[in-house]
Short mmCIF file of C-alpha atoms in Angstrom, two decimals:
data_model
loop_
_atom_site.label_atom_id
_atom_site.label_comp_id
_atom_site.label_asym_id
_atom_site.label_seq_id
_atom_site.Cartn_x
_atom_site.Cartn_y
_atom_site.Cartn_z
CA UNK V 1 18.16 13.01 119.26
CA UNK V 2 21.40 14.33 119.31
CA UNK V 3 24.63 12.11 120.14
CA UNK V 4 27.85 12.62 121.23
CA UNK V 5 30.84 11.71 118.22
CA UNK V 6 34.01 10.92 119.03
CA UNK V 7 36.76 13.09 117.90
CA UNK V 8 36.86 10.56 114.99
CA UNK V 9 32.93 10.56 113.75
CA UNK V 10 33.38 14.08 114.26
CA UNK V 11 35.79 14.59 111.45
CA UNK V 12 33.90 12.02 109.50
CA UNK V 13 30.93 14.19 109.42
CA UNK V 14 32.80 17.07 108.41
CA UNK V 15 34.34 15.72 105.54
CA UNK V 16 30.62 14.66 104.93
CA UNK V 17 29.97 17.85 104.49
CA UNK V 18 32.82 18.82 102.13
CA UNK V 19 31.90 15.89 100.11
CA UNK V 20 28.31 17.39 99.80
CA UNK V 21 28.44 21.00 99.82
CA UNK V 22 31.96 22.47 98.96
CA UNK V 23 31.51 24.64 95.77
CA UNK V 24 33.50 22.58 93.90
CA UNK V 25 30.44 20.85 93.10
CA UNK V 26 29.21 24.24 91.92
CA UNK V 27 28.00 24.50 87.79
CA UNK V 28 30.35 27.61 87.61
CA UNK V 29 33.86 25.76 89.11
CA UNK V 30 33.18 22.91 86.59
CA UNK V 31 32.92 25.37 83.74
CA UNK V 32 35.77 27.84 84.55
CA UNK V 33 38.10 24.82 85.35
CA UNK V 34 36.88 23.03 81.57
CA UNK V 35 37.77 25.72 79.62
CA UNK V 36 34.10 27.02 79.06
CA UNK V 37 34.45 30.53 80.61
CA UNK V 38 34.62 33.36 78.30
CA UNK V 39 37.66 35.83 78.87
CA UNK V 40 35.02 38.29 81.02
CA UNK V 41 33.48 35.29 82.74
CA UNK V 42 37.11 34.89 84.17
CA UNK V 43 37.59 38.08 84.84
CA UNK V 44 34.09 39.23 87.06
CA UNK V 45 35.39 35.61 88.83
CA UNK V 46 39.08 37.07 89.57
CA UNK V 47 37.71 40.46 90.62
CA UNK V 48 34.78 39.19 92.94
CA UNK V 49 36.93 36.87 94.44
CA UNK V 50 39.24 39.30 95.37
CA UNK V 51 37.16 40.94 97.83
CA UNK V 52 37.02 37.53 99.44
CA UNK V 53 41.09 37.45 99.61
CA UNK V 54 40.97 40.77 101.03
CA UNK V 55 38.57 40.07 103.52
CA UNK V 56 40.10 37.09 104.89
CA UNK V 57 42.95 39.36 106.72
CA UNK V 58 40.55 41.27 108.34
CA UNK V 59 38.42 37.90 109.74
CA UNK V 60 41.71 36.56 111.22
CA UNK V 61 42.73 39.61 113.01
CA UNK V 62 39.00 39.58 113.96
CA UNK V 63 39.68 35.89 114.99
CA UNK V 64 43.14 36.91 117.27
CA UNK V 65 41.14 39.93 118.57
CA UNK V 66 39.12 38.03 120.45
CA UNK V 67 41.18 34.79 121.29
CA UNK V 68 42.49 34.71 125.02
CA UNK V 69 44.37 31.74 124.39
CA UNK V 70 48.48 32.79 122.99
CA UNK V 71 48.94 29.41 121.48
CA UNK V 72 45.98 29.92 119.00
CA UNK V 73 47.03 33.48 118.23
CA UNK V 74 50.42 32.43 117.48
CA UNK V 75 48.92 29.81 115.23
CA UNK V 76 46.54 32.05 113.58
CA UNK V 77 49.21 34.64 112.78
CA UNK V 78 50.69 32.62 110.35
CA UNK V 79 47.40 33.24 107.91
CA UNK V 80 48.16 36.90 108.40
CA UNK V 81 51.79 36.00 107.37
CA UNK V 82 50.20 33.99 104.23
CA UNK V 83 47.91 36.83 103.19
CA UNK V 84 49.84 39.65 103.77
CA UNK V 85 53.30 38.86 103.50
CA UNK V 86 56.28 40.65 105.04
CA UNK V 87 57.27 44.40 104.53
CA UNK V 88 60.60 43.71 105.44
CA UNK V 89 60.80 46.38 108.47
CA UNK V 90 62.46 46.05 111.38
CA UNK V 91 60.78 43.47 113.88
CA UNK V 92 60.96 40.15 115.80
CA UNK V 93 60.45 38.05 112.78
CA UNK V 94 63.39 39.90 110.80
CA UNK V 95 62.04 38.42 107.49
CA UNK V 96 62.83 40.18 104.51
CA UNK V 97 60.05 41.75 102.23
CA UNK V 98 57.92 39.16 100.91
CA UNK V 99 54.51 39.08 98.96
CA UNK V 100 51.38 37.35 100.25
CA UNK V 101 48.16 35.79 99.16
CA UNK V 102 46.72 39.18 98.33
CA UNK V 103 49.04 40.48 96.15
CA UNK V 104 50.12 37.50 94.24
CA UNK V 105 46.29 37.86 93.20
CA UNK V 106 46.64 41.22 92.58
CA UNK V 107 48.70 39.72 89.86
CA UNK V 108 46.59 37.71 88.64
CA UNK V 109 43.58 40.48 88.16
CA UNK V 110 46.61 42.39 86.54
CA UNK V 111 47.80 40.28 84.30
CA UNK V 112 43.46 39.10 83.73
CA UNK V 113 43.79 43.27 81.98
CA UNK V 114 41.59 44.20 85.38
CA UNK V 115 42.76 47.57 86.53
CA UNK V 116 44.41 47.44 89.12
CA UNK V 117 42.55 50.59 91.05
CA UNK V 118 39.25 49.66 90.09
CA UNK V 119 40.30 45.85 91.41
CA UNK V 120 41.65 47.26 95.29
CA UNK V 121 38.67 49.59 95.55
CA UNK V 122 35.83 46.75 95.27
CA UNK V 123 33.72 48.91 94.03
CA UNK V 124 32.29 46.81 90.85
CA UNK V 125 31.90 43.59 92.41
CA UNK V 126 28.54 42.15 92.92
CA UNK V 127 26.56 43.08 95.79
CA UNK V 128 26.04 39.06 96.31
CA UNK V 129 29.67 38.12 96.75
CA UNK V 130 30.25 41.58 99.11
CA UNK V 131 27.03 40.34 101.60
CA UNK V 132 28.22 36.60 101.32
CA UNK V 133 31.71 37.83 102.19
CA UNK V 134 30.52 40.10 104.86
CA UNK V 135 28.27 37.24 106.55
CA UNK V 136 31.90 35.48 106.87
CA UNK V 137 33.48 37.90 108.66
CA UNK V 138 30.41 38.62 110.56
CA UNK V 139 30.36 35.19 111.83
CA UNK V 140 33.56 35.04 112.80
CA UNK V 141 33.18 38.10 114.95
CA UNK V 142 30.18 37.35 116.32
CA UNK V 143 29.97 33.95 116.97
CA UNK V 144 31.50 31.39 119.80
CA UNK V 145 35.12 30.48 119.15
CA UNK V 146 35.11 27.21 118.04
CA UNK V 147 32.23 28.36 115.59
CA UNK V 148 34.68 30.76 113.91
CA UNK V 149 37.77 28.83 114.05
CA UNK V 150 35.31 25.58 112.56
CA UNK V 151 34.11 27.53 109.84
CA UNK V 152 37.93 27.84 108.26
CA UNK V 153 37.35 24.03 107.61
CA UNK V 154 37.13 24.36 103.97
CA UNK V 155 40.36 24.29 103.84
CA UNK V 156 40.11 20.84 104.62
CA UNK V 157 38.58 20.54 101.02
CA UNK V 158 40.53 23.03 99.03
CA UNK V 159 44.21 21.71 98.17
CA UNK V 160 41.86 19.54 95.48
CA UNK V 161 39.87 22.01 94.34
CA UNK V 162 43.66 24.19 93.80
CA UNK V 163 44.93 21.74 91.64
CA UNK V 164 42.03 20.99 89.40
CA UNK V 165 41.59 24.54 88.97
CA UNK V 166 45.41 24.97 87.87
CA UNK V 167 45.33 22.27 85.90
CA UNK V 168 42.09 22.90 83.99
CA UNK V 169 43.31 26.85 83.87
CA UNK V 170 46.31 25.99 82.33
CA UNK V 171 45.25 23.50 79.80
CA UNK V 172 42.22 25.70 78.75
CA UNK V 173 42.80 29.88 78.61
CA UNK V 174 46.11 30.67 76.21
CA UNK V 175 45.82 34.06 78.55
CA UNK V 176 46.46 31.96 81.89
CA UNK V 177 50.31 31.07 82.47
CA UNK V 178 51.66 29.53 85.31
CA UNK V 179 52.83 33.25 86.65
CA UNK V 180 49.60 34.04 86.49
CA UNK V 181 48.61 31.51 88.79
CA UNK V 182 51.25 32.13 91.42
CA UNK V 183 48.82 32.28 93.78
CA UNK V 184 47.85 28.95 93.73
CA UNK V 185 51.20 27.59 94.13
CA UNK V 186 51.66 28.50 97.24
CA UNK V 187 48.48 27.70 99.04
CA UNK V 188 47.90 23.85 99.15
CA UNK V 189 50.71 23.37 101.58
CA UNK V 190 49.25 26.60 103.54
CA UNK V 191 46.16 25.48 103.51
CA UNK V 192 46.96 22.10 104.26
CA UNK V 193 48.77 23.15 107.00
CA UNK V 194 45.93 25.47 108.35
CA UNK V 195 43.46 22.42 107.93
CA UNK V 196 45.55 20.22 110.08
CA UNK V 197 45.78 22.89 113.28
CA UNK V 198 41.91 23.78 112.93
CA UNK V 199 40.50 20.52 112.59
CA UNK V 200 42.24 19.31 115.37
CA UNK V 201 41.47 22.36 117.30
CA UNK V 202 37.73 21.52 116.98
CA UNK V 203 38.30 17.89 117.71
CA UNK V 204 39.48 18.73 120.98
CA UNK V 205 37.48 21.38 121.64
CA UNK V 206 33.60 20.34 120.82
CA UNK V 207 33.00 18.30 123.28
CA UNK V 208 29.17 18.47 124.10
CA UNK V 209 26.51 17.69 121.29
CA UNK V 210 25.97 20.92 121.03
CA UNK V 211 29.23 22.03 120.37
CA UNK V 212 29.74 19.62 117.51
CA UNK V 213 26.81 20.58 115.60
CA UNK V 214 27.82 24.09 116.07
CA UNK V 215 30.90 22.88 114.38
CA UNK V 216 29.07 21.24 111.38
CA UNK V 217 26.94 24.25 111.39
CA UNK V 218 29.88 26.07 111.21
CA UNK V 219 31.34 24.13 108.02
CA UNK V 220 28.15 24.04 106.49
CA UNK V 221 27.67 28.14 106.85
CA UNK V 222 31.22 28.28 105.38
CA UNK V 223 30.20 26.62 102.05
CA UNK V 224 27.02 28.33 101.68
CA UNK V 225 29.16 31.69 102.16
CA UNK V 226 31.72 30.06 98.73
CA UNK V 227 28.71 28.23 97.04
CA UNK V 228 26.56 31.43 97.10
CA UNK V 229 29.67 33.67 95.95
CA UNK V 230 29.61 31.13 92.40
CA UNK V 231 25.74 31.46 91.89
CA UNK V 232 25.84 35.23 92.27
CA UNK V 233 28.83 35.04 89.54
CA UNK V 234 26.91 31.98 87.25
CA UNK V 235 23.95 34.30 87.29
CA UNK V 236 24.98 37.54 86.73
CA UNK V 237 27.59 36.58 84.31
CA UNK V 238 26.27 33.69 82.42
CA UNK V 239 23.18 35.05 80.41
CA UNK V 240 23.16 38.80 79.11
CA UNK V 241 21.33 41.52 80.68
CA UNK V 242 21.71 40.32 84.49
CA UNK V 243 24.77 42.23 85.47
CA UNK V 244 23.69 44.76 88.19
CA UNK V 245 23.69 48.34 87.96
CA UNK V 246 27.59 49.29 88.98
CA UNK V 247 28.98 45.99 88.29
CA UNK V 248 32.21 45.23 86.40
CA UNK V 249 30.96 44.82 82.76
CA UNK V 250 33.25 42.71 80.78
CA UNK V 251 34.80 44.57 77.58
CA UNK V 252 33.60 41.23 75.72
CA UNK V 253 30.29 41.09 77.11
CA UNK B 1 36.79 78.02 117.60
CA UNK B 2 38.75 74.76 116.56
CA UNK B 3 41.86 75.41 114.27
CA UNK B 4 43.94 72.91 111.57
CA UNK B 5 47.48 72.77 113.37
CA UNK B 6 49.80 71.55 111.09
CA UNK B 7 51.51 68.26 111.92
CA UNK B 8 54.04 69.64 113.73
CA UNK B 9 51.75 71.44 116.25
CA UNK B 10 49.21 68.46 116.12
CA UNK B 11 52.65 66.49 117.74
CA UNK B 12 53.50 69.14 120.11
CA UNK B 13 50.01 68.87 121.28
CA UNK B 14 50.23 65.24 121.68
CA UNK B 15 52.88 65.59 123.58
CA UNK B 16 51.87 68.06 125.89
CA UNK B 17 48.81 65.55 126.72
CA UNK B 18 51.67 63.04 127.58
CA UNK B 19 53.70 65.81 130.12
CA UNK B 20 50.16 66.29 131.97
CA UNK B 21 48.86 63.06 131.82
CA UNK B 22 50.94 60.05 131.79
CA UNK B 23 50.91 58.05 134.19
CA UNK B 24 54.55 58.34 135.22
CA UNK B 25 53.13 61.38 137.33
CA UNK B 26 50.54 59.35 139.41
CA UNK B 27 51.51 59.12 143.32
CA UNK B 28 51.40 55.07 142.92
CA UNK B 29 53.99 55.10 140.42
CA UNK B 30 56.48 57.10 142.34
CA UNK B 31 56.01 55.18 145.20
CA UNK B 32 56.48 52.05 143.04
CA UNK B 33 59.89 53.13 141.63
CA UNK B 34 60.82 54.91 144.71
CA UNK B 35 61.25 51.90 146.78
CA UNK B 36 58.27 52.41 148.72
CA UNK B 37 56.49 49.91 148.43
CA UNK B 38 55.85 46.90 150.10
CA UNK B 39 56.68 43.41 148.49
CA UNK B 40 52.32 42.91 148.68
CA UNK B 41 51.94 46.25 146.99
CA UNK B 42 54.56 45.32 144.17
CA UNK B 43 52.83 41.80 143.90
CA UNK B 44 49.33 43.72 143.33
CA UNK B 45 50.77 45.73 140.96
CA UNK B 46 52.20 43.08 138.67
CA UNK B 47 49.00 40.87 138.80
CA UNK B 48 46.92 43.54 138.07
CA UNK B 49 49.02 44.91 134.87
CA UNK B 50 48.97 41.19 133.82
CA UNK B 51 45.44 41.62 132.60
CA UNK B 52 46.48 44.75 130.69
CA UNK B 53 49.44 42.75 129.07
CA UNK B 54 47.14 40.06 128.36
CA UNK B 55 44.42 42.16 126.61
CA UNK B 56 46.92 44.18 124.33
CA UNK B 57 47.01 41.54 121.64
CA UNK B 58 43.14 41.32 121.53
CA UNK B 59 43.67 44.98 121.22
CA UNK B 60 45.52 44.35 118.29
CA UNK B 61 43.78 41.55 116.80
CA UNK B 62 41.27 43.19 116.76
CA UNK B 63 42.77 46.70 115.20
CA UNK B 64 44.12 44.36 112.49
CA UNK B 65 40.15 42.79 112.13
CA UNK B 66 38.65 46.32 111.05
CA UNK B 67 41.95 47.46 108.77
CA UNK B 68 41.34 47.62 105.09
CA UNK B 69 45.41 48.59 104.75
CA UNK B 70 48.02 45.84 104.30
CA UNK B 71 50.42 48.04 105.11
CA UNK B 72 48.93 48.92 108.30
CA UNK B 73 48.21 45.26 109.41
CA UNK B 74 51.64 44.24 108.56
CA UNK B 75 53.21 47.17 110.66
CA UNK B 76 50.83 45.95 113.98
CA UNK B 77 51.36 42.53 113.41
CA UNK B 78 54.58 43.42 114.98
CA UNK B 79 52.89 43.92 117.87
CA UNK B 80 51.28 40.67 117.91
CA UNK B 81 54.95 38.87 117.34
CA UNK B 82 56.06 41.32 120.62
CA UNK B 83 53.64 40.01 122.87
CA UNK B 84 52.78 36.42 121.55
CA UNK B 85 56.06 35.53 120.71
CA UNK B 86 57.10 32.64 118.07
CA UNK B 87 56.20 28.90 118.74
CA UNK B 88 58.59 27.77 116.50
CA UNK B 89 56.08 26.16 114.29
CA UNK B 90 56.02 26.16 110.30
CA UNK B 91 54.98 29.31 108.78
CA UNK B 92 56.29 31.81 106.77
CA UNK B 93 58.30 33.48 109.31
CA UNK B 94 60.29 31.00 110.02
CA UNK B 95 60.97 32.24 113.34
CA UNK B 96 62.66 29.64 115.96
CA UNK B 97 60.40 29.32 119.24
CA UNK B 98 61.16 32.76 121.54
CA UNK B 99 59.26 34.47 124.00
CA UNK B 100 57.25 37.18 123.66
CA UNK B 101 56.24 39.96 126.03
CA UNK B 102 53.22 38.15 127.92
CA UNK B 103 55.73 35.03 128.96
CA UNK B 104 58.30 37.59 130.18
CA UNK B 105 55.84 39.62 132.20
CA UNK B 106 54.63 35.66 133.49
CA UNK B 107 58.22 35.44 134.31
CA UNK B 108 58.06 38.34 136.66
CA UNK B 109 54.77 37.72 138.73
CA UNK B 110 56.45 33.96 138.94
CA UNK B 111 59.57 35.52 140.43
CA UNK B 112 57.54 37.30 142.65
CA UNK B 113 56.37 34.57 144.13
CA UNK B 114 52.64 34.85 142.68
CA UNK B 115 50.67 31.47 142.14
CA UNK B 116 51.05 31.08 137.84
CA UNK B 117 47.56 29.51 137.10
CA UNK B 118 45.81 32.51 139.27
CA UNK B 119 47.62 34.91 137.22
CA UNK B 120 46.80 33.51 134.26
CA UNK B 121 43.28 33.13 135.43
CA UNK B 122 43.18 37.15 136.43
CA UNK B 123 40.15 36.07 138.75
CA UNK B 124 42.34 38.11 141.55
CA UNK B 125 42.59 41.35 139.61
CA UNK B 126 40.81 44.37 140.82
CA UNK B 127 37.62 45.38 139.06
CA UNK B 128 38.76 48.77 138.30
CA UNK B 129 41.81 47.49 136.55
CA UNK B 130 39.60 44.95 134.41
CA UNK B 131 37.22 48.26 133.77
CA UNK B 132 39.88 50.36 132.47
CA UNK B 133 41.44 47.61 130.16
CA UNK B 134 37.98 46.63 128.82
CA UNK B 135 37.08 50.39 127.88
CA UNK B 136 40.53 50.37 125.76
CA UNK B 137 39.85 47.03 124.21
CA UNK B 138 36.27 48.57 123.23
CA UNK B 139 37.49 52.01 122.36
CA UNK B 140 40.03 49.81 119.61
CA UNK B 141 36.95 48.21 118.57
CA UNK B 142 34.66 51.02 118.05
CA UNK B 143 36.24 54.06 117.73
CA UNK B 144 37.55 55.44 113.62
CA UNK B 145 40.56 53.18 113.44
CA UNK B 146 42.62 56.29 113.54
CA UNK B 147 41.39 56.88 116.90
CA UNK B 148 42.56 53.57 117.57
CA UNK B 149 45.85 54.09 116.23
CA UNK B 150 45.87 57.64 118.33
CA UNK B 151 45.19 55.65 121.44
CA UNK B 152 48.22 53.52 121.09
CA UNK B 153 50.37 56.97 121.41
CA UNK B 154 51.23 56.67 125.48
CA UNK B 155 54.03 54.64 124.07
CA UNK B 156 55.72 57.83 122.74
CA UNK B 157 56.09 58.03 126.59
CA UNK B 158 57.19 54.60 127.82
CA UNK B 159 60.84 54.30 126.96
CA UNK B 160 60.97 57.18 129.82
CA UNK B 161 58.98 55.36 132.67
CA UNK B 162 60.84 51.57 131.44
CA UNK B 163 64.05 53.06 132.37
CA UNK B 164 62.80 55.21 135.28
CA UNK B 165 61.04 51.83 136.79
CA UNK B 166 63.78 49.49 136.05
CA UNK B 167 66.58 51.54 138.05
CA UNK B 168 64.20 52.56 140.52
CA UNK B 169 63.21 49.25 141.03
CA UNK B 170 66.43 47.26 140.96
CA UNK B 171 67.90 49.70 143.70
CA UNK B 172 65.36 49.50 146.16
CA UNK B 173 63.81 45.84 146.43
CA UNK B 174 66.31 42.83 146.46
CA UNK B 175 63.86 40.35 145.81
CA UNK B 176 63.57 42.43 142.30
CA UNK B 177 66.65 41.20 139.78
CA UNK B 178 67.41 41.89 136.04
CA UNK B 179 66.30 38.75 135.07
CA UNK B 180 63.04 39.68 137.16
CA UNK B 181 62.64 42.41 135.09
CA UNK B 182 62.96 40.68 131.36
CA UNK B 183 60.00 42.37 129.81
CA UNK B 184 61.31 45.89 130.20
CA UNK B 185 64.61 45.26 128.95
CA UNK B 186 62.95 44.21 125.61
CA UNK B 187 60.13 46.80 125.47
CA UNK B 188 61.54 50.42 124.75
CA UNK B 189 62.74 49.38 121.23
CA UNK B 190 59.78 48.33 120.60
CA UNK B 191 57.73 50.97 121.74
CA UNK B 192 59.87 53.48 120.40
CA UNK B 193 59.56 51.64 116.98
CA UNK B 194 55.62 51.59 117.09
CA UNK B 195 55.38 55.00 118.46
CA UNK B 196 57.28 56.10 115.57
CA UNK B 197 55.06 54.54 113.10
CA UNK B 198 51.81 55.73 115.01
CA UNK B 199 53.01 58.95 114.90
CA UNK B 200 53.37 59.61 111.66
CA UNK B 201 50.10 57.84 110.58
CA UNK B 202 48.15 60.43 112.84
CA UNK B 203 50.37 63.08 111.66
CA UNK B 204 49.58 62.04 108.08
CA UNK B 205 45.75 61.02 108.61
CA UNK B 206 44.39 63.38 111.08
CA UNK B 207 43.26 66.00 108.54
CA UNK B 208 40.80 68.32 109.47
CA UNK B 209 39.97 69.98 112.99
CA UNK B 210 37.73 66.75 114.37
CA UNK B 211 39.96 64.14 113.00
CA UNK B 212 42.85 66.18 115.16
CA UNK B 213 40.60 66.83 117.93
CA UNK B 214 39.35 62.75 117.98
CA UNK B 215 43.28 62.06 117.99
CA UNK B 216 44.26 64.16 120.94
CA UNK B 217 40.86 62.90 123.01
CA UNK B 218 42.03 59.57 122.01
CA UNK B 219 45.56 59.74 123.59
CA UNK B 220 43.98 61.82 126.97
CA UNK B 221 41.72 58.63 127.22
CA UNK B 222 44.60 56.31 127.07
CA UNK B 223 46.36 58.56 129.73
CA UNK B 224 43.09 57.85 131.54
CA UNK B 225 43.11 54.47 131.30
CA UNK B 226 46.62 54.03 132.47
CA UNK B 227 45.78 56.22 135.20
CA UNK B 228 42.83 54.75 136.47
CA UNK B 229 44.63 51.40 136.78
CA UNK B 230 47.04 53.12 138.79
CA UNK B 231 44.49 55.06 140.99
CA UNK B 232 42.65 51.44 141.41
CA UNK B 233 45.84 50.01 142.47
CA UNK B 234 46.27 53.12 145.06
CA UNK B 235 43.42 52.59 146.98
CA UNK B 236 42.63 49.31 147.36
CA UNK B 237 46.51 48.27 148.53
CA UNK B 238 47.68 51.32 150.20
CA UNK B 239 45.14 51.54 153.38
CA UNK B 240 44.29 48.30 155.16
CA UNK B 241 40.76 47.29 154.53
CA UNK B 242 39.66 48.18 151.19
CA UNK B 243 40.74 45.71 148.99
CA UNK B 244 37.37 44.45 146.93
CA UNK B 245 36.03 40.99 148.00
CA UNK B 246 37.50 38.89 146.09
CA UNK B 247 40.92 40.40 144.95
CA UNK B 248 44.02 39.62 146.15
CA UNK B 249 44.94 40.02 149.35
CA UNK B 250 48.78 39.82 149.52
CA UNK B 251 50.49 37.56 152.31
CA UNK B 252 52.23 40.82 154.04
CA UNK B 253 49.02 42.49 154.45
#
């Protein structure tokens, strides 16, 4: 039977789920962060991950596009700030030219020897991360409200998973500096930030049974959608003679 | 036969759509700006465009939500700062809390002595208004984005009407002030600014015949849409007995 949480043994079970499902619990995190990636292992990762980063503009404008309520579109602008950065034209916010999320890793496949045009296009990533990345954006079109904005919870869970990876990057690949890594600077306090406003969001806003499993579902859907983006790289890039026809083929593979 | 024009004529045809079609020649909005009409008929007016100023940044959410161009989004989230505003809240921005183009057009209906929360609630609106606004939120949504960009064009026209309304206006009701009139003060900046840029993306992107053909159809139905609001408006709260069940029926009537 299905019970009613309070706001509190609502959050529990989400970090429940984090605890449980977040990838990274995933075989591939544990090796790229130890050091036990080769050079092309690191790369397909950087390259498939990027269609994730450049995806995640398009599922918050999806998000605001369909978000009656100002307060959460102001709120949700600031990822589009964070990915995207500032051009540095004329407007209300008057902030000078800035980079964002996407091309501080733009830097990193660049200085990862990816090219740069083959990167932006896509085109060589595997078909598993571009249909787990899809269903993401998909669901966040397509479902309720509170589904979508729940199923950013991972955030919740990934200022950790930031700093081991740093860390572990650092120590391990002579190729990996911490310019290279730029990226990651910057989002734990993002992140954290964007955890904060969504998990109390859904706290407030699942009120019925219903609604709170939606917003477990929700979470749950969202790791599958990261956890399933590491098996399609573990697989394909782990023992020879899996990578799929038109995928990135490491020069040392 | 359907010919390339080049740029230049693709504009001049633009703006021939906008000398035949905008709105600023509909009956209502002479009337309006004329001083003739009555403080019901100005009420109507400004509840019913609510709804269109509250749909715009969906309308741009969700242009942003189908945009594979950073450059793009970052130019329209412009439009989401215009309308939304700032909360003041941490981001990268950095913007102190100010208004945005929704609040002032609140601002107005308030001063106009229209109940806040039914505004806001738009359950008073005439269905022909929410018809028209829905078809442009859908035509953003499913149209080539560069019809989408195409349909934002009318504003190559609004600086005109702003100033034609706000003089109009200001001479011939006295319940109608500057500060009652906030929003347009702002607005033809802005919509100068982002018919610049949307201008010069069709110019640049419209390519072959259809593509110019799809951009020119694209602006006439924006006309349309603007026009039917007005045409709504017209008939329901110019001749006594034909406002819908259930819209707003203004104290003077």
């Amino acid at each position: 039977m299905t019970v009613l949480f309070t706001p509190e043994q609502l959050e529990e079970r989400l970090r429940t789920v984090g605890a449980q499902r977040y990838h990274d619990l995933h075989p591939f995190h544990r090796k790229l962060h130890g050091g036990y990636c080769t050079k092309g292992q690191v790369q397909a990762w950087a390259l498939n991950r990027y269609y994730y980063q450049a995806m995640i503009p398009l599922k918050d404008g999806s998000l605001i596009g369909r978000c009656e309520d100002p307060n959460l579109r102001r709120a949700w602008r600031r990822r589009l700030e964070d990915h995207d950065g500032f051009d540095g034209e004329s407007g209300e916010s008057e902030v000078s030219r800035r980079p964002g999320g996407l091309e501080r890793w733009l830097a990193l496949t660049d200085s990862l020897g990816l090219d740069h045009a083959m990167v932006v296009s896509t085109r060589r990533i595997l078909p598993g991360t571009r249909f787990a990345v899809d269903a993401y954006v998909h669901f966040v079109r397509e479902r309720s409200l509170l589904e979508a904005v729940a199923s950013c919870l991972t955030e919740m869970f990934s200022p950790r998973i930031i700093t081991e990876r740093m860390v572990g990057m650092l120590a391990h690949y002579d190729y990996i500096t911490r310019d290279t890594l730029a990226y990651f600077d910057k989002r734990p306090p993002q992140a954290a930030r964007d955890a904060t406003f969504a998990l109390d969001y859904v706290k407030r806003h699942a009120r019925t049974p219903d609604q709170q499993q939606a917003v477990i579902a929700a979470l749950e859907f969202k790791c599958s959608v990261l956890w399933s983006m590491l098996d399609a790289l573990e697989y394909s890039y782990d023992t020879p003679g899996r990578i799929p026809p038109g995928a990135f083929v490491p020069p040392d593979a």
